[in-house]
């Protein structure tokens, strides 16, 4: 992408010209309409001593990690004990109305037989949870669609993108059990335009697989730990704002995760740039009159 710099609206309500084209004239109308719709922000952060967020349009959401469901020495290929899952599910009653399972030990791409077995296991766990907590809206972190940066950004006409979609189609049985889809849009690279392409591709695919269910994207205000050079470093404020605004345009809401480092939970920092940007975003999101876009091009 060389010296091309993605220029975006500082006020936060438009990300445009991603493929070198100017913004269509009806996009301003779309932006105004987006400001009137429901957009939900969930808190899934793990910070120590974080505030209650009273006064902010932020809702709590519960994540069920593998450590709650599996024993320490349990074989990776086996299901957790049914009694354990059902007991945990009973505890969900009366808590946040949305719960997300985060089970990452079972591959969902590759060998078709293995994928089918792993989908069946996830469906079984979802069934146990819903049986004990039928009023809970249950989702699964980063499963449908598969997080696949390089195939997602290739574009719908490419063989790579189509193969990615076919892999996502193999997850239909699990998707049918989910109340909403929760694609992950974590940051692996400093390439902002690349991230926007990836995010829009993931969210577009999520909508295709959601069949009308809500799509809530996971964001993390730090670089992913798989990037050895940038791992856990805070995302630049402008980059974080771009991510919030992109998700605002293309999803029904977002889940903010973070607060976990190499040494466990991190201490909340009220002055953190990402939080200052988020507060401004929440204020704009809550406003009935969005700021007018001032720049709608990519150069």
mmCIF file with all atom_site columns, N, CA and C in Angstrom, residues 132-203:
data_model
loop_
_atom_site.group_PDB
_atom_site.id
_atom_site.type_symbol
_atom_site.label_atom_id
_atom_site.label_alt_id
_atom_site.label_comp_id
_atom_site.label_asym_id
_atom_site.label_entity_id
_atom_site.label_seq_id
_atom_site.pdbx_PDB_ins_code
_atom_site.Cartn_x
_atom_site.Cartn_y
_atom_site.Cartn_z
_atom_site.occupancy
_atom_site.B_iso_or_equiv
_atom_site.pdbx_formal_charge
_atom_site.auth_seq_id
_atom_site.auth_comp_id
_atom_site.auth_asym_id
_atom_site.auth_atom_id
_atom_site.pdbx_PDB_model_num
ATOM 1   N N  . UNK A 1 132 ? -30.071 -25.244 30.895 1.00 0.00 ? 132 UNK A N  1
ATOM 2   C CA . UNK A 1 132 ? -30.059 -24.790 32.286 1.00 0.00 ? 132 UNK A CA 1
ATOM 3   C C  . UNK A 1 132 ? -30.351 -23.299 32.422 1.00 0.00 ? 132 UNK A C  1
ATOM 4   N N  . UNK A 1 133 ? -30.107 -22.545 31.371 1.00 0.00 ? 133 UNK A N  1
ATOM 5   C CA . UNK A 1 133 ? -30.330 -21.095 31.413 1.00 0.00 ? 133 UNK A CA 1
ATOM 6   C C  . UNK A 1 133 ? -31.023 -20.670 30.123 1.00 0.00 ? 133 UNK A C  1
ATOM 7   N N  . UNK A 1 134 ? -32.287 -21.060 29.968 1.00 0.00 ? 134 UNK A N  1
ATOM 8   C CA . UNK A 1 134 ? -32.977 -20.837 28.690 1.00 0.00 ? 134 UNK A CA 1
ATOM 9   C C  . UNK A 1 134 ? -33.209 -19.372 28.340 1.00 0.00 ? 134 UNK A C  1
ATOM 10  N N  . UNK A 1 135 ? -33.148 -18.490 29.324 1.00 0.00 ? 135 UNK A N  1
ATOM 11  C CA . UNK A 1 135 ? -33.387 -17.072 29.050 1.00 0.00 ? 135 UNK A CA 1
ATOM 12  C C  . UNK A 1 135 ? -32.120 -16.324 28.656 1.00 0.00 ? 135 UNK A C  1
ATOM 13  N N  . UNK A 1 136 ? -30.994 -17.013 28.671 1.00 0.00 ? 136 UNK A N  1
ATOM 14  C CA . UNK A 1 136 ? -29.717 -16.379 28.343 1.00 0.00 ? 136 UNK A CA 1
ATOM 15  C C  . UNK A 1 136 ? -29.481 -16.408 26.835 1.00 0.00 ? 136 UNK A C  1
ATOM 16  N N  . UNK A 1 137 ? -29.006 -15.288 26.302 1.00 0.00 ? 137 UNK A N  1
ATOM 17  C CA . UNK A 1 137 ? -28.600 -15.216 24.896 1.00 0.00 ? 137 UNK A CA 1
ATOM 18  C C  . UNK A 1 137 ? -27.152 -15.712 24.804 1.00 0.00 ? 137 UNK A C  1
ATOM 19  N N  . UNK A 1 138 ? -26.938 -16.824 24.128 1.00 0.00 ? 138 UNK A N  1
ATOM 20  C CA . UNK A 1 138 ? -25.622 -17.463 24.116 1.00 0.00 ? 138 UNK A CA 1
ATOM 21  C C  . UNK A 1 138 ? -24.921 -17.248 22.774 1.00 0.00 ? 138 UNK A C  1
ATOM 22  N N  . UNK A 1 139 ? -23.644 -16.880 22.845 1.00 0.00 ? 139 UNK A N  1
ATOM 23  C CA . UNK A 1 139 ? -22.823 -16.727 21.658 1.00 0.00 ? 139 UNK A CA 1
ATOM 24  C C  . UNK A 1 139 ? -21.512 -17.471 21.818 1.00 0.00 ? 139 UNK A C  1
ATOM 25  N N  . UNK A 1 140 ? -20.674 -17.413 20.784 1.00 0.00 ? 140 UNK A N  1
ATOM 26  C CA . UNK A 1 140 ? -19.366 -18.068 20.814 1.00 0.00 ? 140 UNK A CA 1
ATOM 27  C C  . UNK A 1 140 ? -18.339 -17.113 20.219 1.00 0.00 ? 140 UNK A C  1
ATOM 28  N N  . UNK A 1 141 ? -17.298 -16.866 20.960 1.00 0.00 ? 141 UNK A N  1
ATOM 29  C CA . UNK A 1 141 ? -16.273 -15.917 20.536 1.00 0.00 ? 141 UNK A CA 1
ATOM 30  C C  . UNK A 1 141 ? -15.509 -16.410 19.304 1.00 0.00 ? 141 UNK A C  1
ATOM 31  N N  . UNK A 1 142 ? -15.410 -15.532 18.296 1.00 0.00 ? 142 UNK A N  1
ATOM 32  C CA . UNK A 1 142 ? -14.504 -15.734 17.178 1.00 0.00 ? 142 UNK A CA 1
ATOM 33  C C  . UNK A 1 142 ? -14.621 -17.039 16.431 1.00 0.00 ? 142 UNK A C  1
ATOM 34  N N  . UNK A 1 143 ? -15.836 -17.528 16.252 1.00 0.00 ? 143 UNK A N  1
ATOM 35  C CA . UNK A 1 143 ? -16.013 -18.814 15.572 1.00 0.00 ? 143 UNK A CA 1
ATOM 36  C C  . UNK A 1 143 ? -16.633 -18.647 14.194 1.00 0.00 ? 143 UNK A C  1
ATOM 37  N N  . UNK A 1 144 ? -17.737 -17.942 14.122 1.00 0.00 ? 144 UNK A N  1
ATOM 38  C CA . UNK A 1 144 ? -18.444 -17.722 12.859 1.00 0.00 ? 144 UNK A CA 1
ATOM 39  C C  . UNK A 1 144 ? -18.536 -16.216 12.617 1.00 0.00 ? 144 UNK A C  1
ATOM 40  N N  . UNK A 1 145 ? -17.853 -15.731 11.575 1.00 0.00 ? 145 UNK A N  1
ATOM 41  C CA . UNK A 1 145 ? -16.989 -16.459 10.656 1.00 0.00 ? 145 UNK A CA 1
ATOM 42  C C  . UNK A 1 145 ? -15.607 -16.714 11.254 1.00 0.00 ? 145 UNK A C  1
ATOM 43  N N  . UNK A 1 146 ? -14.871 -17.594 10.597 1.00 0.00 ? 146 UNK A N  1
ATOM 44  C CA . UNK A 1 146 ? -13.509 -17.880 11.023 1.00 0.00 ? 146 UNK A CA 1
ATOM 45  C C  . UNK A 1 146 ? -12.645 -16.625 10.890 1.00 0.00 ? 146 UNK A C  1
ATOM 46  N N  . UNK A 1 147 ? -11.851 -16.307 11.899 1.00 0.00 ? 147 UNK A N  1
ATOM 47  C CA . UNK A 1 147 ? -10.930 -15.173 11.757 1.00 0.00 ? 147 UNK A CA 1
ATOM 48  C C  . UNK A 1 147 ? -9.779  -15.554 10.836 1.00 0.00 ? 147 UNK A C  1
ATOM 49  N N  . UNK A 1 148 ? -9.736  -14.953 9.661  1.00 0.00 ? 148 UNK A N  1
ATOM 50  C CA . UNK A 1 148 ? -8.725  -15.322 8.663  1.00 0.00 ? 148 UNK A CA 1
ATOM 51  C C  . UNK A 1 148 ? -8.354  -14.067 7.882  1.00 0.00 ? 148 UNK A C  1
ATOM 52  N N  . UNK A 1 149 ? -7.364  -13.356 8.379  1.00 0.00 ? 149 UNK A N  1
ATOM 53  C CA . UNK A 1 149 ? -7.011  -12.045 7.831  1.00 0.00 ? 149 UNK A CA 1
ATOM 54  C C  . UNK A 1 149 ? -6.734  -12.103 6.338  1.00 0.00 ? 149 UNK A C  1
ATOM 55  N N  . UNK A 1 150 ? -5.856  -13.006 5.924  1.00 0.00 ? 150 UNK A N  1
ATOM 56  C CA . UNK A 1 150 ? -5.364  -12.960 4.550  1.00 0.00 ? 150 UNK A CA 1
ATOM 57  C C  . UNK A 1 150 ? -6.398  -13.413 3.538  1.00 0.00 ? 150 UNK A C  1
ATOM 58  N N  . UNK A 1 151 ? -7.209  -14.385 3.873  1.00 0.00 ? 151 UNK A N  1
ATOM 59  C CA . UNK A 1 151 ? -8.249  -14.803 2.921  1.00 0.00 ? 151 UNK A CA 1
ATOM 60  C C  . UNK A 1 151 ? -9.399  -13.807 2.907  1.00 0.00 ? 151 UNK A C  1
ATOM 61  N N  . UNK A 1 152 ? -9.693  -13.213 4.048  1.00 0.00 ? 152 UNK A N  1
ATOM 62  C CA . UNK A 1 152 ? -10.811 -12.270 4.110  1.00 0.00 ? 152 UNK A CA 1
ATOM 63  C C  . UNK A 1 152 ? -10.567 -11.036 3.257  1.00 0.00 ? 152 UNK A C  1
ATOM 64  N N  . UNK A 1 153 ? -9.327  -10.547 3.230  1.00 0.00 ? 153 UNK A N  1
ATOM 65  C CA . UNK A 1 153 ? -9.066  -9.289  2.528  1.00 0.00 ? 153 UNK A CA 1
ATOM 66  C C  . UNK A 1 153 ? -8.862  -9.472  1.032  1.00 0.00 ? 153 UNK A C  1
ATOM 67  N N  . UNK A 1 154 ? -8.876  -10.706 0.534  1.00 0.00 ? 154 UNK A N  1
ATOM 68  C CA . UNK A 1 154 ? -8.623  -10.930 -0.886 1.00 0.00 ? 154 UNK A CA 1
ATOM 69  C C  . UNK A 1 154 ? -9.736  -10.398 -1.776 1.00 0.00 ? 154 UNK A C  1
ATOM 70  N N  . UNK A 1 155 ? -10.926 -10.301 -1.238 1.00 0.00 ? 155 UNK A N  1
ATOM 71  C CA . UNK A 1 155 ? -12.038 -9.816  -2.036 1.00 0.00 ? 155 UNK A CA 1
ATOM 72  C C  . UNK A 1 155 ? -12.947 -10.938 -2.469 1.00 0.00 ? 155 UNK A C  1
ATOM 73  N N  . UNK A 1 156 ? -14.259 -10.659 -2.593 1.00 0.00 ? 156 UNK A N  1
ATOM 74  C CA . UNK A 1 156 ? -15.250 -11.708 -2.861 1.00 0.00 ? 156 UNK A CA 1
ATOM 75  C C  . UNK A 1 156 ? -15.010 -12.501 -4.135 1.00 0.00 ? 156 UNK A C  1
ATOM 76  N N  . UNK A 1 157 ? -14.336 -11.919 -5.121 1.00 0.00 ? 157 UNK A N  1
ATOM 77  C CA . UNK A 1 157 ? -14.133 -12.633 -6.374 1.00 0.00 ? 157 UNK A CA 1
ATOM 78  C C  . UNK A 1 157 ? -12.956 -13.583 -6.378 1.00 0.00 ? 157 UNK A C  1
ATOM 79  N N  . UNK A 1 158 ? -12.169 -13.584 -5.333 1.00 0.00 ? 158 UNK A N  1
ATOM 80  C CA . UNK A 1 158 ? -10.961 -14.403 -5.316 1.00 0.00 ? 158 UNK A CA 1
ATOM 81  C C  . UNK A 1 158 ? -11.258 -15.824 -4.852 1.00 0.00 ? 158 UNK A C  1
ATOM 82  N N  . UNK A 1 159 ? -10.421 -16.753 -5.287 1.00 0.00 ? 159 UNK A N  1
ATOM 83  C CA . UNK A 1 159 ? -10.576 -18.146 -4.859 1.00 0.00 ? 159 UNK A CA 1
ATOM 84  C C  . UNK A 1 159 ? -10.344 -18.283 -3.360 1.00 0.00 ? 159 UNK A C  1
ATOM 85  N N  . UNK A 1 160 ? -9.404  -17.488 -2.827 1.00 0.00 ? 160 UNK A N  1
ATOM 86  C CA . UNK A 1 160 ? -9.106  -17.557 -1.400 1.00 0.00 ? 160 UNK A CA 1
ATOM 87  C C  . UNK A 1 160 ? -10.310 -17.130 -0.566 1.00 0.00 ? 160 UNK A C  1
ATOM 88  N N  . UNK A 1 161 ? -10.929 -16.051 -0.958 1.00 0.00 ? 161 UNK A N  1
ATOM 89  C CA . UNK A 1 161 ? -12.101 -15.550 -0.231 1.00 0.00 ? 161 UNK A CA 1
ATOM 90  C C  . UNK A 1 161 ? -13.251 -16.548 -0.301 1.00 0.00 ? 161 UNK A C  1
ATOM 91  N N  . UNK A 1 162 ? -13.460 -17.116 -1.475 1.00 0.00 ? 162 UNK A N  1
ATOM 92  C CA . UNK A 1 162 ? -14.542 -18.085 -1.638 1.00 0.00 ? 162 UNK A CA 1
ATOM 93  C C  . UNK A 1 162 ? -14.279 -19.358 -0.836 1.00 0.00 ? 162 UNK A C  1
ATOM 94  N N  . UNK A 1 163 ? -13.018 -19.768 -0.751 1.00 0.00 ? 163 UNK A N  1
ATOM 95  C CA . UNK A 1 163 ? -12.676 -20.936 0.065  1.00 0.00 ? 163 UNK A CA 1
ATOM 96  C C  . UNK A 1 163 ? -12.934 -20.652 1.540  1.00 0.00 ? 163 UNK A C  1
ATOM 97  N N  . UNK A 1 164 ? -12.643 -19.435 1.963  1.00 0.00 ? 164 UNK A N  1
ATOM 98  C CA . UNK A 1 164 ? -12.933 -19.019 3.343  1.00 0.00 ? 164 UNK A CA 1
ATOM 99  C C  . UNK A 1 164 ? -14.433 -19.090 3.616  1.00 0.00 ? 164 UNK A C  1
ATOM 100 N N  . UNK A 1 165 ? -15.235 -18.617 2.682  1.00 0.00 ? 165 UNK A N  1
ATOM 101 C CA . UNK A 1 165 ? -16.684 -18.687 2.852  1.00 0.00 ? 165 UNK A CA 1
ATOM 102 C C  . UNK A 1 165 ? -17.168 -20.132 2.935  1.00 0.00 ? 165 UNK A C  1
ATOM 103 N N  . UNK A 1 166 ? -16.581 -20.995 2.122  1.00 0.00 ? 166 UNK A N  1
ATOM 104 C CA . UNK A 1 166 ? -16.956 -22.412 2.176  1.00 0.00 ? 166 UNK A CA 1
ATOM 105 C C  . UNK A 1 166 ? -16.602 -23.029 3.528  1.00 0.00 ? 166 UNK A C  1
ATOM 106 N N  . UNK A 1 167 ? -15.470 -22.621 4.084  1.00 0.00 ? 167 UNK A N  1
ATOM 107 C CA . UNK A 1 167 ? -15.114 -23.092 5.421  1.00 0.00 ? 167 UNK A CA 1
ATOM 108 C C  . UNK A 1 167 ? -16.125 -22.595 6.453  1.00 0.00 ? 167 UNK A C  1
ATOM 109 N N  . UNK A 1 168 ? -16.582 -21.367 6.284  1.00 0.00 ? 168 UNK A N  1
ATOM 110 C CA . UNK A 1 168 ? -17.590 -20.836 7.203  1.00 0.00 ? 168 UNK A CA 1
ATOM 111 C C  . UNK A 1 168 ? -18.921 -21.568 7.070  1.00 0.00 ? 168 UNK A C  1
ATOM 112 N N  . UNK A 1 169 ? -19.234 -22.011 5.863  1.00 0.00 ? 169 UNK A N  1
ATOM 113 C CA . UNK A 1 169 ? -20.486 -22.741 5.649  1.00 0.00 ? 169 UNK A CA 1
ATOM 114 C C  . UNK A 1 169 ? -20.505 -24.064 6.415  1.00 0.00 ? 169 UNK A C  1
ATOM 115 N N  . UNK A 1 170 ? -19.346 -24.601 6.704  1.00 0.00 ? 170 UNK A N  1
ATOM 116 C CA . UNK A 1 170 ? -19.286 -25.861 7.451  1.00 0.00 ? 170 UNK A CA 1
ATOM 117 C C  . UNK A 1 170 ? -19.660 -25.678 8.926  1.00 0.00 ? 170 UNK A C  1
ATOM 118 N N  . UNK A 1 171 ? -19.820 -24.435 9.342  1.00 0.00 ? 171 UNK A N  1
ATOM 119 C CA . UNK A 1 171 ? -20.137 -24.142 10.738 1.00 0.00 ? 171 UNK A CA 1
ATOM 120 C C  . UNK A 1 171 ? -21.611 -23.815 10.944 1.00 0.00 ? 171 UNK A C  1
ATOM 121 N N  . UNK A 1 172 ? -22.428 -24.079 9.932  1.00 0.00 ? 172 UNK A N  1
ATOM 122 C CA . UNK A 1 172 ? -23.837 -23.682 9.992  1.00 0.00 ? 172 UNK A CA 1
ATOM 123 C C  . UNK A 1 172 ? -24.582 -24.315 11.160 1.00 0.00 ? 172 UNK A C  1
ATOM 124 N N  . UNK A 1 173 ? -24.271 -25.554 11.478 1.00 0.00 ? 173 UNK A N  1
ATOM 125 C CA . UNK A 1 173 ? -24.982 -26.220 12.566 1.00 0.00 ? 173 UNK A CA 1
ATOM 126 C C  . UNK A 1 173 ? -24.748 -25.499 13.893 1.00 0.00 ? 173 UNK A C  1
ATOM 127 N N  . UNK A 1 174 ? -23.542 -25.030 14.094 1.00 0.00 ? 174 UNK A N  1
ATOM 128 C CA . UNK A 1 174 ? -23.260 -24.280 15.315 1.00 0.00 ? 174 UNK A CA 1
ATOM 129 C C  . UNK A 1 174 ? -23.876 -22.889 15.260 1.00 0.00 ? 174 UNK A C  1
ATOM 130 N N  . UNK A 1 175 ? -23.772 -22.223 14.119 1.00 0.00 ? 175 UNK A N  1
ATOM 131 C CA . UNK A 1 175 ? -24.328 -20.880 13.986 1.00 0.00 ? 175 UNK A CA 1
ATOM 132 C C  . UNK A 1 175 ? -25.815 -20.861 14.301 1.00 0.00 ? 175 UNK A C  1
ATOM 133 N N  . UNK A 1 176 ? -26.502 -21.947 13.962 1.00 0.00 ? 176 UNK A N  1
ATOM 134 C CA . UNK A 1 176 ? -27.942 -22.018 14.226 1.00 0.00 ? 176 UNK A CA 1
ATOM 135 C C  . UNK A 1 176 ? -28.249 -22.014 15.715 1.00 0.00 ? 176 UNK A C  1
ATOM 136 N N  . UNK A 1 177 ? -27.291 -22.408 16.548 1.00 0.00 ? 177 UNK A N  1
ATOM 137 C CA . UNK A 1 177 ? -27.490 -22.469 17.993 1.00 0.00 ? 177 UNK A CA 1
ATOM 138 C C  . UNK A 1 177 ? -27.163 -21.147 18.687 1.00 0.00 ? 177 UNK A C  1
ATOM 139 N N  . UNK A 1 178 ? -26.608 -20.203 17.969 1.00 0.00 ? 178 UNK A N  1
ATOM 140 C CA . UNK A 1 178 ? -26.142 -18.958 18.566 1.00 0.00 ? 178 UNK A CA 1
ATOM 141 C C  . UNK A 1 178 ? -27.202 -17.872 18.468 1.00 0.00 ? 178 UNK A C  1
ATOM 142 N N  . UNK A 1 179 ? -27.312 -17.082 19.514 1.00 0.00 ? 179 UNK A N  1
ATOM 143 C CA . UNK A 1 179 ? -28.273 -15.976 19.527 1.00 0.00 ? 179 UNK A CA 1
ATOM 144 C C  . UNK A 1 179 ? -27.746 -14.763 18.778 1.00 0.00 ? 179 UNK A C  1
ATOM 145 N N  . UNK A 1 180 ? -26.437 -14.656 18.655 1.00 0.00 ? 180 UNK A N  1
ATOM 146 C CA . UNK A 1 180 ? -25.774 -13.578 17.928 1.00 0.00 ? 180 UNK A CA 1
ATOM 147 C C  . UNK A 1 180 ? -24.396 -14.083 17.527 1.00 0.00 ? 180 UNK A C  1
ATOM 148 N N  . UNK A 1 181 ? -23.782 -13.404 16.562 1.00 0.00 ? 181 UNK A N  1
ATOM 149 C CA . UNK A 1 181 ? -22.426 -13.764 16.151 1.00 0.00 ? 181 UNK A CA 1
ATOM 150 C C  . UNK A 1 181 ? -21.437 -12.737 16.703 1.00 0.00 ? 181 UNK A C  1
ATOM 151 N N  . UNK A 1 182 ? -20.268 -13.227 17.093 1.00 0.00 ? 182 UNK A N  1
ATOM 152 C CA . UNK A 1 182 ? -19.249 -12.395 17.737 1.00 0.00 ? 182 UNK A CA 1
ATOM 153 C C  . UNK A 1 182 ? -17.901 -12.555 17.031 1.00 0.00 ? 182 UNK A C  1
ATOM 154 N N  . UNK A 1 183 ? -17.763 -12.002 15.832 1.00 0.00 ? 183 UNK A N  1
ATOM 155 C CA . UNK A 1 183 ? -16.473 -12.096 15.141 1.00 0.00 ? 183 UNK A CA 1
ATOM 156 C C  . UNK A 1 183 ? -15.402 -11.292 15.866 1.00 0.00 ? 183 UNK A C  1
ATOM 157 N N  . UNK A 1 184 ? -14.175 -11.758 15.788 1.00 0.00 ? 184 UNK A N  1
ATOM 158 C CA . UNK A 1 184 ? -13.062 -11.042 16.405 1.00 0.00 ? 184 UNK A CA 1
ATOM 159 C C  . UNK A 1 184 ? -12.339 -10.198 15.367 1.00 0.00 ? 184 UNK A C  1
ATOM 160 N N  . UNK A 1 185 ? -12.066 -8.949  15.732 1.00 0.00 ? 185 UNK A N  1
ATOM 161 C CA . UNK A 1 185 ? -11.388 -8.015  14.835 1.00 0.00 ? 185 UNK A CA 1
ATOM 162 C C  . UNK A 1 185 ? -10.128 -7.468  15.491 1.00 0.00 ? 185 UNK A C  1
ATOM 163 N N  . UNK A 1 186 ? -9.425  -8.302  16.201 1.00 0.00 ? 186 UNK A N  1
ATOM 164 C CA . UNK A 1 186 ? -8.227  -7.857  16.906 1.00 0.00 ? 186 UNK A CA 1
ATOM 165 C C  . UNK A 1 186 ? -7.156  -7.378  15.926 1.00 0.00 ? 186 UNK A C  1
ATOM 166 N N  . UNK A 1 187 ? -6.230  -6.600  16.446 1.00 0.00 ? 187 UNK A N  1
ATOM 167 C CA . UNK A 1 187 ? -5.249  -5.909  15.614 1.00 0.00 ? 187 UNK A CA 1
ATOM 168 C C  . UNK A 1 187 ? -3.928  -6.665  15.589 1.00 0.00 ? 187 UNK A C  1
ATOM 169 N N  . UNK A 1 188 ? -3.557  -7.155  14.417 1.00 0.00 ? 188 UNK A N  1
ATOM 170 C CA . UNK A 1 188 ? -2.311  -7.893  14.247 1.00 0.00 ? 188 UNK A CA 1
ATOM 171 C C  . UNK A 1 188 ? -1.203  -7.026  13.662 1.00 0.00 ? 188 UNK A C  1
ATOM 172 N N  . UNK A 1 189 ? -1.599  -6.026  12.873 1.00 0.00 ? 189 UNK A N  1
ATOM 173 C CA . UNK A 1 189 ? -0.621  -5.232  12.136 1.00 0.00 ? 189 UNK A CA 1
ATOM 174 C C  . UNK A 1 189 ? -0.954  -3.745  12.256 1.00 0.00 ? 189 UNK A C  1
ATOM 175 N N  . UNK A 1 190 ? 0.044   -2.874  12.060 1.00 0.00 ? 190 UNK A N  1
ATOM 176 C CA . UNK A 1 190 ? -0.219  -1.431  12.101 1.00 0.00 ? 190 UNK A CA 1
ATOM 177 C C  . UNK A 1 190 ? -0.850  -0.886  10.828 1.00 0.00 ? 190 UNK A C  1
ATOM 178 N N  . UNK A 1 191 ? -1.049  -1.722  9.834  1.00 0.00 ? 191 UNK A N  1
ATOM 179 C CA . UNK A 1 191 ? -1.645  -1.316  8.556  1.00 0.00 ? 191 UNK A CA 1
ATOM 180 C C  . UNK A 1 191 ? -3.128  -1.010  8.759  1.00 0.00 ? 191 UNK A C  1
ATOM 181 N N  . UNK A 1 192 ? -3.458  0.255   8.803  1.00 0.00 ? 192 UNK A N  1
ATOM 182 C CA . UNK A 1 192 ? -4.834  0.649   9.118  1.00 0.00 ? 192 UNK A CA 1
ATOM 183 C C  . UNK A 1 192 ? -5.801  0.327   7.985  1.00 0.00 ? 192 UNK A C  1
ATOM 184 N N  . UNK A 1 193 ? -5.383  0.601   6.771  1.00 0.00 ? 193 UNK A N  1
ATOM 185 C CA . UNK A 1 193 ? -6.277  0.307   5.652  1.00 0.00 ? 193 UNK A CA 1
ATOM 186 C C  . UNK A 1 193 ? -6.507  -1.193  5.531  1.00 0.00 ? 193 UNK A C  1
ATOM 187 N N  . UNK A 1 194 ? -5.460  -1.974  5.770  1.00 0.00 ? 194 UNK A N  1
ATOM 188 C CA . UNK A 1 194 ? -5.617  -3.423  5.762  1.00 0.00 ? 194 UNK A CA 1
ATOM 189 C C  . UNK A 1 194 ? -6.576  -3.885  6.836  1.00 0.00 ? 194 UNK A C  1
ATOM 190 N N  . UNK A 1 195 ? -6.499  -3.261  8.015  1.00 0.00 ? 195 UNK A N  1
ATOM 191 C CA . UNK A 1 195 ? -7.415  -3.645  9.090  1.00 0.00 ? 195 UNK A CA 1
ATOM 192 C C  . UNK A 1 195 ? -8.855  -3.344  8.698  1.00 0.00 ? 195 UNK A C  1
ATOM 193 N N  . UNK A 1 196 ? -9.095  -2.201  8.082  1.00 0.00 ? 196 UNK A N  1
ATOM 194 C CA . UNK A 1 196 ? -10.459 -1.846  7.691  1.00 0.00 ? 196 UNK A CA 1
ATOM 195 C C  . UNK A 1 196 ? -10.994 -2.835  6.663  1.00 0.00 ? 196 UNK A C  1
ATOM 196 N N  . UNK A 1 197 ? -10.171 -3.211  5.704  1.00 0.00 ? 197 UNK A N  1
ATOM 197 C CA . UNK A 1 197 ? -10.595 -4.219  4.721  1.00 0.00 ? 197 UNK A CA 1
ATOM 198 C C  . UNK A 1 197 ? -10.965 -5.526  5.423  1.00 0.00 ? 197 UNK A C  1
ATOM 199 N N  . UNK A 1 198 ? -10.116 -5.927  6.341  1.00 0.00 ? 198 UNK A N  1
ATOM 200 C CA . UNK A 1 198 ? -10.362 -7.161  7.089  1.00 0.00 ? 198 UNK A CA 1
ATOM 201 C C  . UNK A 1 198 ? -11.645 -7.058  7.900  1.00 0.00 ? 198 UNK A C  1
ATOM 202 N N  . UNK A 1 199 ? -11.818 -5.954  8.598  1.00 0.00 ? 199 UNK A N  1
ATOM 203 C CA . UNK A 1 199 ? -12.994 -5.790  9.453  1.00 0.00 ? 199 UNK A CA 1
ATOM 204 C C  . UNK A 1 199 ? -14.281 -5.822  8.641  1.00 0.00 ? 199 UNK A C  1
ATOM 205 N N  . UNK A 1 200 ? -14.303 -5.099  7.547  1.00 0.00 ? 200 UNK A N  1
ATOM 206 C CA . UNK A 1 200 ? -15.519 -5.057  6.733  1.00 0.00 ? 200 UNK A CA 1
ATOM 207 C C  . UNK A 1 200 ? -15.802 -6.427  6.129  1.00 0.00 ? 200 UNK A C  1
ATOM 208 N N  . UNK A 1 201 ? -14.759 -7.126  5.697  1.00 0.00 ? 201 UNK A N  1
ATOM 209 C CA . UNK A 1 201 ? -14.954 -8.476  5.155  1.00 0.00 ? 201 UNK A CA 1
ATOM 210 C C  . UNK A 1 201 ? -15.504 -9.413  6.220  1.00 0.00 ? 201 UNK A C  1
ATOM 211 N N  . UNK A 1 202 ? -14.943 -9.359  7.428  1.00 0.00 ? 202 UNK A N  1
ATOM 212 C CA . UNK A 1 202 ? -15.414 -10.219 8.509  1.00 0.00 ? 202 UNK A CA 1
ATOM 213 C C  . UNK A 1 202 ? -16.869 -9.916  8.868  1.00 0.00 ? 202 UNK A C  1
ATOM 214 N N  . UNK A 1 203 ? -17.195 -8.641  8.953  1.00 0.00 ? 203 UNK A N  1
ATOM 215 C CA . UNK A 1 203 ? -18.552 -8.265  9.352  1.00 0.00 ? 203 UNK A CA 1
ATOM 216 C C  . UNK A 1 203 ? -19.560 -8.555  8.244  1.00 0.00 ? 203 UNK A C  1
#
